[in-house]
């Protein structure tokens, strides 16, 4: 518990742009040149605590999404659902790499404590037990449960993205959040269609 | 254990929150819902989302899955900032307009309801991550509201507003409940003011005894007025652009279209080849998703 508390506090301090030992101090307002983002973006702007917290929450959240989406390969689902799940897996994998890269460039910790959901800062994460229940779901229920879990998961992602678009300062990160908001909202719509 | 860890974290964030003053703009999530009279999400969480007992909770799980009830304390919008009526559409007040929580919007007359009467009523809010400097608003549905109709903002009557509250894990208030008959909803909004724009929404079913008015038949939309579906052209998936084996551009990228591996599109004058089958979405424009599109 104490370790967890310290981890969370460290995220919050990271949000305050403290300087981790051994890394250059990030200066708010100064350009940070990202090497991982799409080349079409303008030069990066500075970043604030919301940007850092968003990325630290989103990387593990993406990875959980990948874990859920991968279950579609192991079990029987209609082909449209399989295609969607595979696209979720590869796009989120690429985005997670981009986001982790930005945190590295900014000299910020990737997550507070990868083993404890600390990076969620209290936001929901689909727990390992819940994913396990899905994995073991009977054949007739699996697809519906998978879609419901993915809808819930992407709905949380939309919330995190809106936190960033309303409070973040970094241009690239805000733009990524905007695209996460629109693409996940569209995914949810598509998945709701499969449940009808 | 997992669940418990999350609560501990929430508490840790709460303790650490004042530090955020230095950060200027960092949010930290709070959590909670009305536990008495229990909100719909609280009721179904207590019943057990895997094996719900009441017909209403069974229907809610069937409609939207179990995850909503594991995350019972997060029926929230992180960017609300007081804009509740703008961003939550009528009919979706109990879910805060979030698809994850859509089971809570089911308009049914059999949600488990606490028996209450008009006059003083003590209500309790269960906050797993209470935050100081919050505003709470309590509403009740208008006399004449029908529980089988979608809940609209105009159905809500303000009971009382509490500002600058410093909630604890369980915070109670005594409300003065106006006279009502039949089933009603107590609706609450917890708007955080410091450090975050986040707001939480709750729907608690209550029963005053007696009956609700029967819905007036004139108000219901006539099913005969629906346009005949036979007139519309059937949306055929075959309209997807077929690409010639010569790999010539197959058209401009378009959201909503299903693309398969090898399909080529133009986007902003550049040509991209599809690396992986998918349906295109806004936000998944070819230059933005290198996992799906390769520039050629």
GROMACS .gro file of C-alpha atoms in nm, chain A residues 1 4-5 8-9 12-13 15-16 38 48-50 53 83-84 86-87 90-91 116-118 121-127 129-130 133 144-145 148 151-152 155-156 159 162-163 166 179 182-184 186-188 190 192 195, chain B residues 1-3 5-6 8-9 12-13 15-17 19-20 22-23 25-27 29 31 50 61-67 70-71 74 76-79 98-100 102 276-279 281-285 287-289 291-292:
model
  108
    1UNK     CA    1   0.000   0.000   0.000
    4UNK     CA    2   0.137   0.226  -0.423
    5UNK     CA    3   0.081   0.554  -0.247
    8UNK     CA    4   0.071   0.769  -0.718
    9UNK     CA    5   0.228   1.067  -0.552
   12UNK     CA    6   0.123   1.366  -0.944
   13UNK     CA    7   0.461   1.522  -0.900
   15UNK     CA    8   0.232   1.605  -1.345
   16UNK     CA    9   0.387   1.905  -1.180
   38UNK     CA   10   0.325   1.111  -3.751
   48UNK     CA   11   0.148   2.016  -1.872
   49UNK     CA   12   0.046   1.773  -1.597
   50UNK     CA   13  -0.269   1.667  -1.780
   53UNK     CA   14  -0.117   1.194  -1.676
   83UNK     CA   15  -1.158  -0.781  -3.827
   84UNK     CA   16  -1.247  -0.502  -3.585
   86UNK     CA   17  -0.754  -0.717  -3.506
   87UNK     CA   18  -0.761  -0.351  -3.614
   90UNK     CA   19  -0.267  -0.316  -3.421
   91UNK     CA   20  -0.370   0.050  -3.400
  116UNK     CA   21  -0.096  -0.203  -0.984
  117UNK     CA   22  -0.304   0.008  -1.222
  118UNK     CA   23  -0.149   0.307  -1.054
  121UNK     CA   24  -0.492   0.744  -1.126
  122UNK     CA   25  -0.825   0.604  -1.023
  123UNK     CA   26  -0.974   0.568  -1.367
  124UNK     CA   27  -1.121   0.232  -1.449
  125UNK     CA   28  -0.920  -0.048  -1.589
  126UNK     CA   29  -1.067  -0.379  -1.683
  127UNK     CA   30  -0.934  -0.609  -1.415
  129UNK     CA   31  -1.037  -1.126  -1.319
  130UNK     CA   32  -1.292  -0.969  -1.551
  133UNK     CA   33  -1.429  -1.440  -1.682
  144UNK     CA   34  -2.172  -1.057  -2.676
  145UNK     CA   35  -1.954  -1.038  -2.366
  148UNK     CA   36  -1.978  -0.535  -2.419
  151UNK     CA   37  -1.756  -0.101  -2.563
  152UNK     CA   38  -1.703  -0.029  -2.192
  155UNK     CA   39  -1.598   0.433  -2.359
  156UNK     CA   40  -1.345   0.482  -2.079
  159UNK     CA   41  -1.342   0.985  -2.128
  162UNK     CA   42  -1.178   1.426  -2.338
  163UNK     CA   43  -0.989   1.494  -2.017
  166UNK     CA   44  -1.014   1.986  -2.232
  179UNK     CA   45  -0.850   1.113  -3.283
  182UNK     CA   46  -1.361   1.011  -3.267
  183UNK     CA   47  -1.229   0.669  -3.367
  184UNK     CA   48  -1.335   0.500  -3.043
  186UNK     CA   49  -1.713   0.519  -3.410
  187UNK     CA   50  -1.597   0.177  -3.291
  188UNK     CA   51  -1.856   0.183  -3.013
  190UNK     CA   52  -2.016  -0.022  -3.488
  192UNK     CA   53  -2.352  -0.156  -3.076
  195UNK     CA   54  -2.525  -0.641  -3.061
  197UNK     CA   55  -0.771  -0.793  -0.448
  198UNK     CA   56  -0.760  -0.614  -0.777
  199UNK     CA   57  -1.074  -0.430  -0.680
  201UNK     CA   58  -0.614  -0.213  -0.496
  202UNK     CA   59  -0.815   0.024  -0.706
  204UNK     CA   60  -0.662   0.210  -0.224
  205UNK     CA   61  -0.530   0.397  -0.526
  208UNK     CA   62  -0.412   0.773  -0.241
  209UNK     CA   63  -0.502   1.005  -0.522
  211UNK     CA   64  -0.477   1.229  -0.029
  212UNK     CA   65  -0.230   1.353  -0.286
  213UNK     CA   66  -0.476   1.580  -0.463
  215UNK     CA   67  -0.038   1.863  -0.429
  216UNK     CA   68  -0.193   1.930  -0.765
  218UNK     CA   69   0.132   2.321  -0.779
  219UNK     CA   70   0.066   2.144  -1.105
  221UNK     CA   71  -0.423   2.182  -1.414
  222UNK     CA   72  -0.385   1.814  -1.339
  223UNK     CA   73  -0.702   1.616  -1.285
  225UNK     CA   74  -1.038   1.108  -1.057
  227UNK     CA   75  -1.536   0.812  -0.743
  246UNK     CA   76  -2.255  -1.202  -1.280
  257UNK     CA   77  -2.668  -0.657  -1.762
  258UNK     CA   78  -2.823  -0.813  -2.073
  259UNK     CA   79  -2.844  -0.470  -2.235
  260UNK     CA   80  -2.497  -0.342  -2.157
  261UNK     CA   81  -2.282  -0.611  -1.999
  262UNK     CA   82  -2.127  -0.644  -1.655
  263UNK     CA   83  -1.841  -0.395  -1.670
  266UNK     CA   84  -1.779  -0.338  -1.158
  267UNK     CA   85  -1.712   0.029  -1.225
  270UNK     CA   86  -1.752   0.593  -1.215
  272UNK     CA   87  -1.897   1.022  -1.464
  273UNK     CA   88  -1.788   1.263  -1.733
  274UNK     CA   89  -1.433   1.386  -1.695
  275UNK     CA   90  -1.491   1.708  -1.888
  294UNK     CA   91  -2.210   0.685  -2.183
  295UNK     CA   92  -2.267   0.363  -2.378
  296UNK     CA   93  -2.079   0.172  -2.112
  298UNK     CA   94  -2.651   0.224  -2.113
  472UNK     CA   95  -0.488  -0.463  -4.262
  473UNK     CA   96  -0.862  -0.505  -4.318
  474UNK     CA   97  -1.073  -0.257  -4.122
  475UNK     CA   98  -1.367  -0.020  -4.135
  477UNK     CA   99  -1.338   0.585  -3.899
  478UNK     CA  100  -1.289   0.955  -3.849
  479UNK     CA  101  -0.962   0.963  -3.655
  480UNK     CA  102  -0.826   0.672  -3.855
  481UNK     CA  103  -0.722   0.877  -4.157
  483UNK     CA  104  -0.152   0.928  -4.235
  484UNK     CA  105  -0.265   0.894  -3.872
  485UNK     CA  106  -0.274   0.516  -3.849
  487UNK     CA  107  -0.064   0.034  -3.851
  488UNK     CA  108  -0.343   0.027  -4.109
   0.00000   0.00000   0.00000
